[in-house]
Amino acid sequence: MKLLCIQDISCSNFKSKNAMYWRILTGRIWKVLFWMTFIFCLYCWINLRWKGWYGTALTPRCKVPEEELEDMRIIGRQTQDILDRHNMTYVLGFGSLWGALRIGDILPWDIDIDLVVIVDRNSDIMGTINMLIDEMRAEGMEVYYRDWVGIIQGYSSIYKSQLDVSFWCDFYGTGTMHRCSGWESYVFFVHHRVKFSFPARLVQRPLPTLNFINRTWTVPRNGIEIQKIHYPNDWWKVAKPKGC
């Protein structure tokens, strides 16, 4: 009788401890899931509010002086010659593409030329970047590589007019172009994916051309389709700097 009683008590204690163990484990799992969800939501929130270097890097002007625009045209042509010499695939992007589409020149308020270079993800991207930097400097430009954003910035020697070269590749063969140099596009992946990534088919050869700064330049396919992605809130109108 005593043995049965001891066995019953032992079984009861075991079940009680087992239930307590599962309650503790379940509670910890829920805590982990809660914090993981919170961190993910916070990450997405920061991503969607992130303005990036382009949000504050340059001070907009209503009209850039003609001598500065001409300086910008010169470094644009010099960079185009370098890219053509190496048979690289590139297109006009962002504000420069608007200029080509609308007036065939730099927009009067634009403060830089934007070039989008298409590279193979498995190629030596840093080797390509270093080669371009060396050749741009050989043309007399002041050139910097911005590690965070992965963009080459070239400046003219006289008026410091600016040109930006960014590097894009098909993201692991998904058919979506991603800026594949620098850290920003990976650290703020959601931000980049939502605001900047675009279909790879828009930059597949052969590419259409437009006149820009008195030269023929390759541009993305399908007209303004890529601009609808990069300028979702005002692609249908001429968006001048505030106050202009």
GROMACS .gro file of C-alpha atoms in nm:
model
  244
    1MET     CA    1   0.000   0.000   0.000
    2LYS     CA    2   0.283   0.236   0.092
    3LEU     CA    3   0.466   0.147  -0.231
    4LEU     CA    4   0.165   0.234  -0.442
    5CYS     CA    5   0.127   0.559  -0.258
    6ILE     CA    6   0.494   0.647  -0.315
    7GLN     CA    7   0.460   0.559  -0.684
    8ASP     CA    8   0.149   0.777  -0.716
    9ILE     CA    9   0.325   1.068  -0.548
   10SER     CA   10   0.632   1.024  -0.773
   11CYS     CA   11   0.418   1.017  -1.086
   12SER     CA   12   0.226   1.322  -0.970
   13ASN     CA   13   0.549   1.511  -0.901
   14PHE     CA   14   0.689   1.415  -1.241
   15LYS     CA   15   0.377   1.532  -1.421
   16SER     CA   16   0.376   1.855  -1.224
   17LYS     CA   17   0.742   1.925  -1.303
   18ASN     CA   18   0.689   1.833  -1.666
   19ALA     CA   19   0.393   2.072  -1.696
   20MET     CA   20   0.589   2.350  -1.526
   21TYR     CA   21   0.883   2.291  -1.762
   22TRP     CA   22   0.660   2.323  -2.070
   23ARG     CA   23   0.495   2.637  -1.931
   24ILE     CA   24   0.836   2.798  -1.884
   25LEU     CA   25   0.955   2.686  -2.227
   26THR     CA   26   0.638   2.809  -2.397
   27GLY     CA   27   0.668   3.143  -2.220
   28ARG     CA   28   1.027   3.184  -2.334
   29ILE     CA   29   0.936   3.094  -2.694
   30TRP     CA   30   0.663   3.358  -2.694
   31LYS     CA   31   0.906   3.616  -2.558
   32VAL     CA   32   1.160   3.533  -2.828
   33LEU     CA   33   0.890   3.552  -3.098
   34PHE     CA   34   0.768   3.884  -2.960
   35TRP     CA   35   1.113   4.043  -2.963
   36MET     CA   36   1.194   3.901  -3.305
   37THR     CA   37   0.870   4.047  -3.444
   38PHE     CA   38   0.935   4.380  -3.271
   39ILE     CA   39   1.290   4.403  -3.408
   40PHE     CA   40   1.173   4.309  -3.759
   41CYS     CA   41   0.896   4.571  -3.753
   42LEU     CA   42   1.139   4.833  -3.620
   43TYR     CA   43   1.387   4.744  -3.896
   44CYS     CA   44   1.116   4.781  -4.163
   45TRP     CA   45   0.996   5.110  -4.011
   46ILE     CA   46   1.350   5.254  -4.013
   47ASN     CA   47   1.398   5.130  -4.370
   48LEU     CA   48   1.085   5.300  -4.497
   49ARG     CA   49   1.176   5.628  -4.324
   50TRP     CA   50   1.541   5.616  -4.432
   51LYS     CA   51   1.622   5.900  -4.673
   52GLY     CA   52   1.969   5.783  -4.767
   53TRP     CA   53   2.270   5.990  -4.862
   54TYR     CA   54   2.083   6.134  -5.162
   55GLY     CA   55   1.824   6.293  -4.932
   56THR     CA   56   2.068   6.544  -4.782
   57ALA     CA   57   2.390   6.518  -4.979
   58LEU     CA   58   2.341   6.812  -5.214
   59THR     CA   59   2.178   7.153  -5.183
   60PRO     CA   60   1.923   7.207  -5.462
   61ARG     CA   61   1.923   7.528  -5.667
   62CYS     CA   62   1.655   7.671  -5.894
   63LYS     CA   63   1.906   7.737  -6.171
   64VAL     CA   64   2.263   7.614  -6.196
   65PRO     CA   65   2.493   7.868  -6.368
   66GLU     CA   66   2.564   7.781  -6.732
   67GLU     CA   67   2.940   7.759  -6.676
   68GLU     CA   68   2.882   7.490  -6.412
   69LEU     CA   69   2.644   7.301  -6.642
   70GLU     CA   70   2.905   7.310  -6.918
   71ASP     CA   71   3.165   7.181  -6.672
   72MET     CA   72   2.924   6.897  -6.590
   73ARG     CA   73   2.881   6.818  -6.960
   74ILE     CA   74   3.257   6.791  -7.002
   75ILE     CA   75   3.306   6.536  -6.723
   76GLY     CA   76   2.998   6.350  -6.848
   77ARG     CA   77   3.151   6.311  -7.194
   78GLN     CA   78   3.488   6.213  -7.047
   79THR     CA   79   3.326   5.940  -6.836
   80GLN     CA   80   3.121   5.816  -7.131
   81ASP     CA   81   3.442   5.779  -7.334
   82ILE     CA   82   3.597   5.569  -7.056
   83LEU     CA   83   3.292   5.341  -7.032
   84ASP     CA   84   3.279   5.298  -7.409
   85ARG     CA   85   3.649   5.216  -7.424
   86HIS     CA   86   3.584   4.920  -7.195
   87ASN     CA   87   3.260   4.817  -7.370
   88MET     CA   88   3.063   4.854  -7.047
   89THR     CA   89   2.683   4.856  -7.030
   90TYR     CA   90   2.549   5.178  -6.881
   91VAL     CA   91   2.242   5.401  -6.893
   92LEU     CA   92   2.145   5.747  -6.783
   93GLY     CA   93   1.956   5.741  -6.455
   94PHE     CA   94   1.747   5.949  -6.218
   95GLY     CA   95   1.760   6.327  -6.289
   96SER     CA   96   1.986   6.286  -6.592
   97LEU     CA   97   1.735   6.051  -6.751
   98TRP     CA   98   1.464   6.311  -6.696
   99GLY     CA   99   1.687   6.564  -6.869
  100ALA     CA  100   1.737   6.336  -7.170
  101LEU     CA  101   1.367   6.255  -7.192
  102ARG     CA  102   1.247   6.614  -7.161
  103ILE     CA  103   1.503   6.851  -7.312
  104GLY     CA  104   1.797   6.642  -7.432
  105ASP     CA  105   2.026   6.816  -7.184
  106ILE     CA  106   2.089   6.860  -6.812
  107LEU     CA  107   1.785   7.005  -6.637
  108PRO     CA  108   1.855   7.368  -6.537
  109TRP     CA  109   1.829   7.284  -6.165
  110ASP     CA  110   2.009   6.948  -6.173
  111ILE     CA  111   2.332   6.942  -5.974
  112ASP     CA  112   2.491   6.621  -6.099
  113ILE     CA  113   2.496   6.366  -6.380
  114ASP     CA  114   2.376   6.017  -6.283
  115LEU     CA  115   2.513   5.712  -6.460
  116VAL     CA  116   2.397   5.356  -6.390
  117VAL     CA  117   2.656   5.092  -6.480
  118ILE     CA  118   2.540   4.731  -6.521
  119VAL     CA  119   2.787   4.468  -6.395
  120ASP     CA  120   2.793   4.092  -6.350
  121ARG     CA  121   2.750   3.999  -5.984
  122ASN     CA  122   3.024   3.735  -6.015
  123SER     CA  123   3.274   3.971  -6.175
  124ASP     CA  124   3.548   4.168  -6.000
  125ILE     CA  125   3.330   4.469  -5.919
  126MET     CA  126   3.589   4.643  -5.703
  127GLY     CA  127   3.845   4.590  -5.979
  128THR     CA  128   3.609   4.766  -6.221
  129ILE     CA  129   3.551   5.048  -5.973
  130ASN     CA  130   3.924   5.101  -5.915
  131MET     CA  131   3.990   5.099  -6.290
  132LEU     CA  132   3.726   5.367  -6.349
  133ILE     CA  133   3.859   5.578  -6.062
  134ASP     CA  134   4.212   5.567  -6.207
  135GLU     CA  135   4.098   5.660  -6.558
  136MET     CA  136   3.866   5.938  -6.437
  137ARG     CA  137   4.154   6.085  -6.237
  138ALA     CA  138   4.373   6.061  -6.545
  139GLU     CA  139   4.117   6.288  -6.717
  140GLY     CA  140   4.178   6.552  -6.448
  141MET     CA  141   3.874   6.482  -6.232
  142GLU     CA  142   3.875   6.479  -5.854
  143VAL     CA  143   3.734   6.134  -5.775
  144TYR     CA  144   3.616   5.960  -5.458
  145TYR     CA  145   3.463   5.622  -5.386
  146ARG     CA  146   3.191   5.633  -5.120
  147ASP     CA  147   3.217   5.296  -4.945
  148TRP     CA  148   2.882   5.324  -4.763
  149VAL     CA  149   2.675   5.381  -5.078
  150GLY     CA  150   2.915   5.216  -5.325
  151ILE     CA  151   2.913   5.509  -5.566
  152ILE     CA  152   3.195   5.683  -5.751
  153GLN     CA  153   3.167   6.061  -5.730
  154GLY     CA  154   3.367   6.264  -5.978
  155TYR     CA  155   3.414   6.640  -5.962
  156SER     CA  156   3.540   6.881  -6.226
  157SER     CA  157   3.859   7.066  -6.146
  158ILE     CA  158   3.716   7.414  -6.204
  159TYR     CA  159   3.362   7.447  -6.066
  160LYS     CA  160   3.347   7.114  -5.880
  161SER     CA  161   3.050   7.004  -6.091
  162GLN     CA  162   2.948   6.653  -5.991
  163LEU     CA  163   2.895   6.317  -6.160
  164ASP     CA  164   2.779   5.998  -5.983
  165VAL     CA  165   2.842   5.645  -6.109
  166SER     CA  166   2.650   5.362  -5.939
  167PHE     CA  167   2.686   4.988  -6.002
  168TRP     CA  168   2.391   4.752  -6.042
  169CYS     CA  169   2.354   4.378  -6.097
  170ASP     CA  170   2.080   4.116  -6.122
  171PHE     CA  171   2.015   4.016  -5.758
  172TYR     CA  172   2.109   3.645  -5.751
  173GLY     CA  173   1.939   3.587  -6.086
  174THR     CA  174   1.597   3.701  -5.961
  175GLY     CA  175   1.541   3.938  -6.252
  176THR     CA  176   1.558   4.241  -6.020
  177MET     CA  177   1.840   4.494  -6.035
  178HIS     CA  178   2.008   4.577  -5.706
  179ARG     CA  179   2.289   4.821  -5.629
  180CYS     CA  180   2.565   4.568  -5.574
  181SER     CA  181   2.845   4.784  -5.434
  182GLY     CA  182   2.856   4.953  -5.095
  183TRP     CA  183   2.682   4.863  -4.769
  184GLU     CA  184   2.371   5.079  -4.770
  185SER     CA  185   2.169   4.870  -5.016
  186TYR     CA  186   2.221   4.561  -4.795
  187VAL     CA  187   2.192   4.716  -4.448
  188PHE     CA  188   1.876   4.899  -4.558
  189PHE     CA  189   1.765   4.622  -4.790
  190VAL     CA  190   1.389   4.686  -4.760
  191HIS     CA  191   1.435   5.057  -4.831
  192HIS     CA  192   1.645   4.985  -5.140
  193ARG     CA  193   1.412   4.711  -5.263
  194VAL     CA  194   1.101   4.927  -5.234
  195LYS     CA  195   1.242   5.255  -5.367
  196PHE     CA  196   1.519   5.169  -5.611
  197SER     CA  197   1.526   4.811  -5.738
  198PHE     CA  198   1.389   4.771  -6.089
  199PRO     CA  199   1.327   4.489  -6.341
  200ALA     CA  200   1.643   4.364  -6.511
  201ARG     CA  201   1.462   4.357  -6.849
  202LEU     CA  202   1.475   4.740  -6.853
  203VAL     CA  203   1.854   4.739  -6.894
  204GLN     CA  204   1.904   4.439  -7.121
  205ARG     CA  205   2.091   4.492  -7.446
  206PRO     CA  206   2.022   4.617  -7.707
  207LEU     CA  207   1.929   4.944  -7.537
  208PRO     CA  208   1.751   5.244  -7.690
  209THR     CA  209   1.931   5.577  -7.715
  210LEU     CA  210   1.855   5.944  -7.659
  211ASN     CA  211   2.042   6.266  -7.719
  212PHE     CA  212   2.195   6.415  -7.405
  213ILE     CA  213   2.460   6.689  -7.374
  214ASN     CA  214   2.508   6.678  -7.754
  215ARG     CA  215   2.587   6.307  -7.757
  216THR     CA  216   2.402   5.980  -7.801
  217TRP     CA  217   2.351   5.792  -7.475
  218THR     CA  218   2.198   5.456  -7.394
  219VAL     CA  219   1.889   5.472  -7.173
  220PRO     CA  220   1.660   5.213  -7.005
  221ARG     CA  221   1.391   5.044  -7.211
  222ASN     CA  222   1.022   5.137  -7.212
  223GLY     CA  223   1.057   5.513  -7.180
  224ILE     CA  224   0.964   5.638  -6.835
  225GLU     CA  225   0.879   5.300  -6.680
  226ILE     CA  226   1.191   5.305  -6.460
  227GLN     CA  227   1.111   5.662  -6.352
  228LYS     CA  228   0.772   5.550  -6.224
  229ILE     CA  229   0.965   5.327  -5.981
  230HIS     CA  230   1.219   5.589  -5.875
  231TYR     CA  231   0.971   5.879  -5.860
  232PRO     CA  232   0.641   5.716  -5.757
  233ASN     CA  233   0.486   6.035  -5.618
  234ASP     CA  234   0.550   6.278  -5.901
  235TRP     CA  235   0.671   6.098  -6.214
  236TRP     CA  236   0.387   6.251  -6.418
  237LYS     CA  237   0.492   6.613  -6.357
  238VAL     CA  238   0.802   6.834  -6.368
  239ALA     CA  239   0.914   6.838  -6.006
  240LYS     CA  240   1.138   7.139  -5.948
  241PRO     CA  241   1.325   7.200  -5.622
  242LYS     CA  242   1.114   7.352  -5.344
  243GLY     CA  243   1.069   7.725  -5.381
  244CYS     CA  244   1.140   7.731  -5.754
   0.00000   0.00000   0.00000
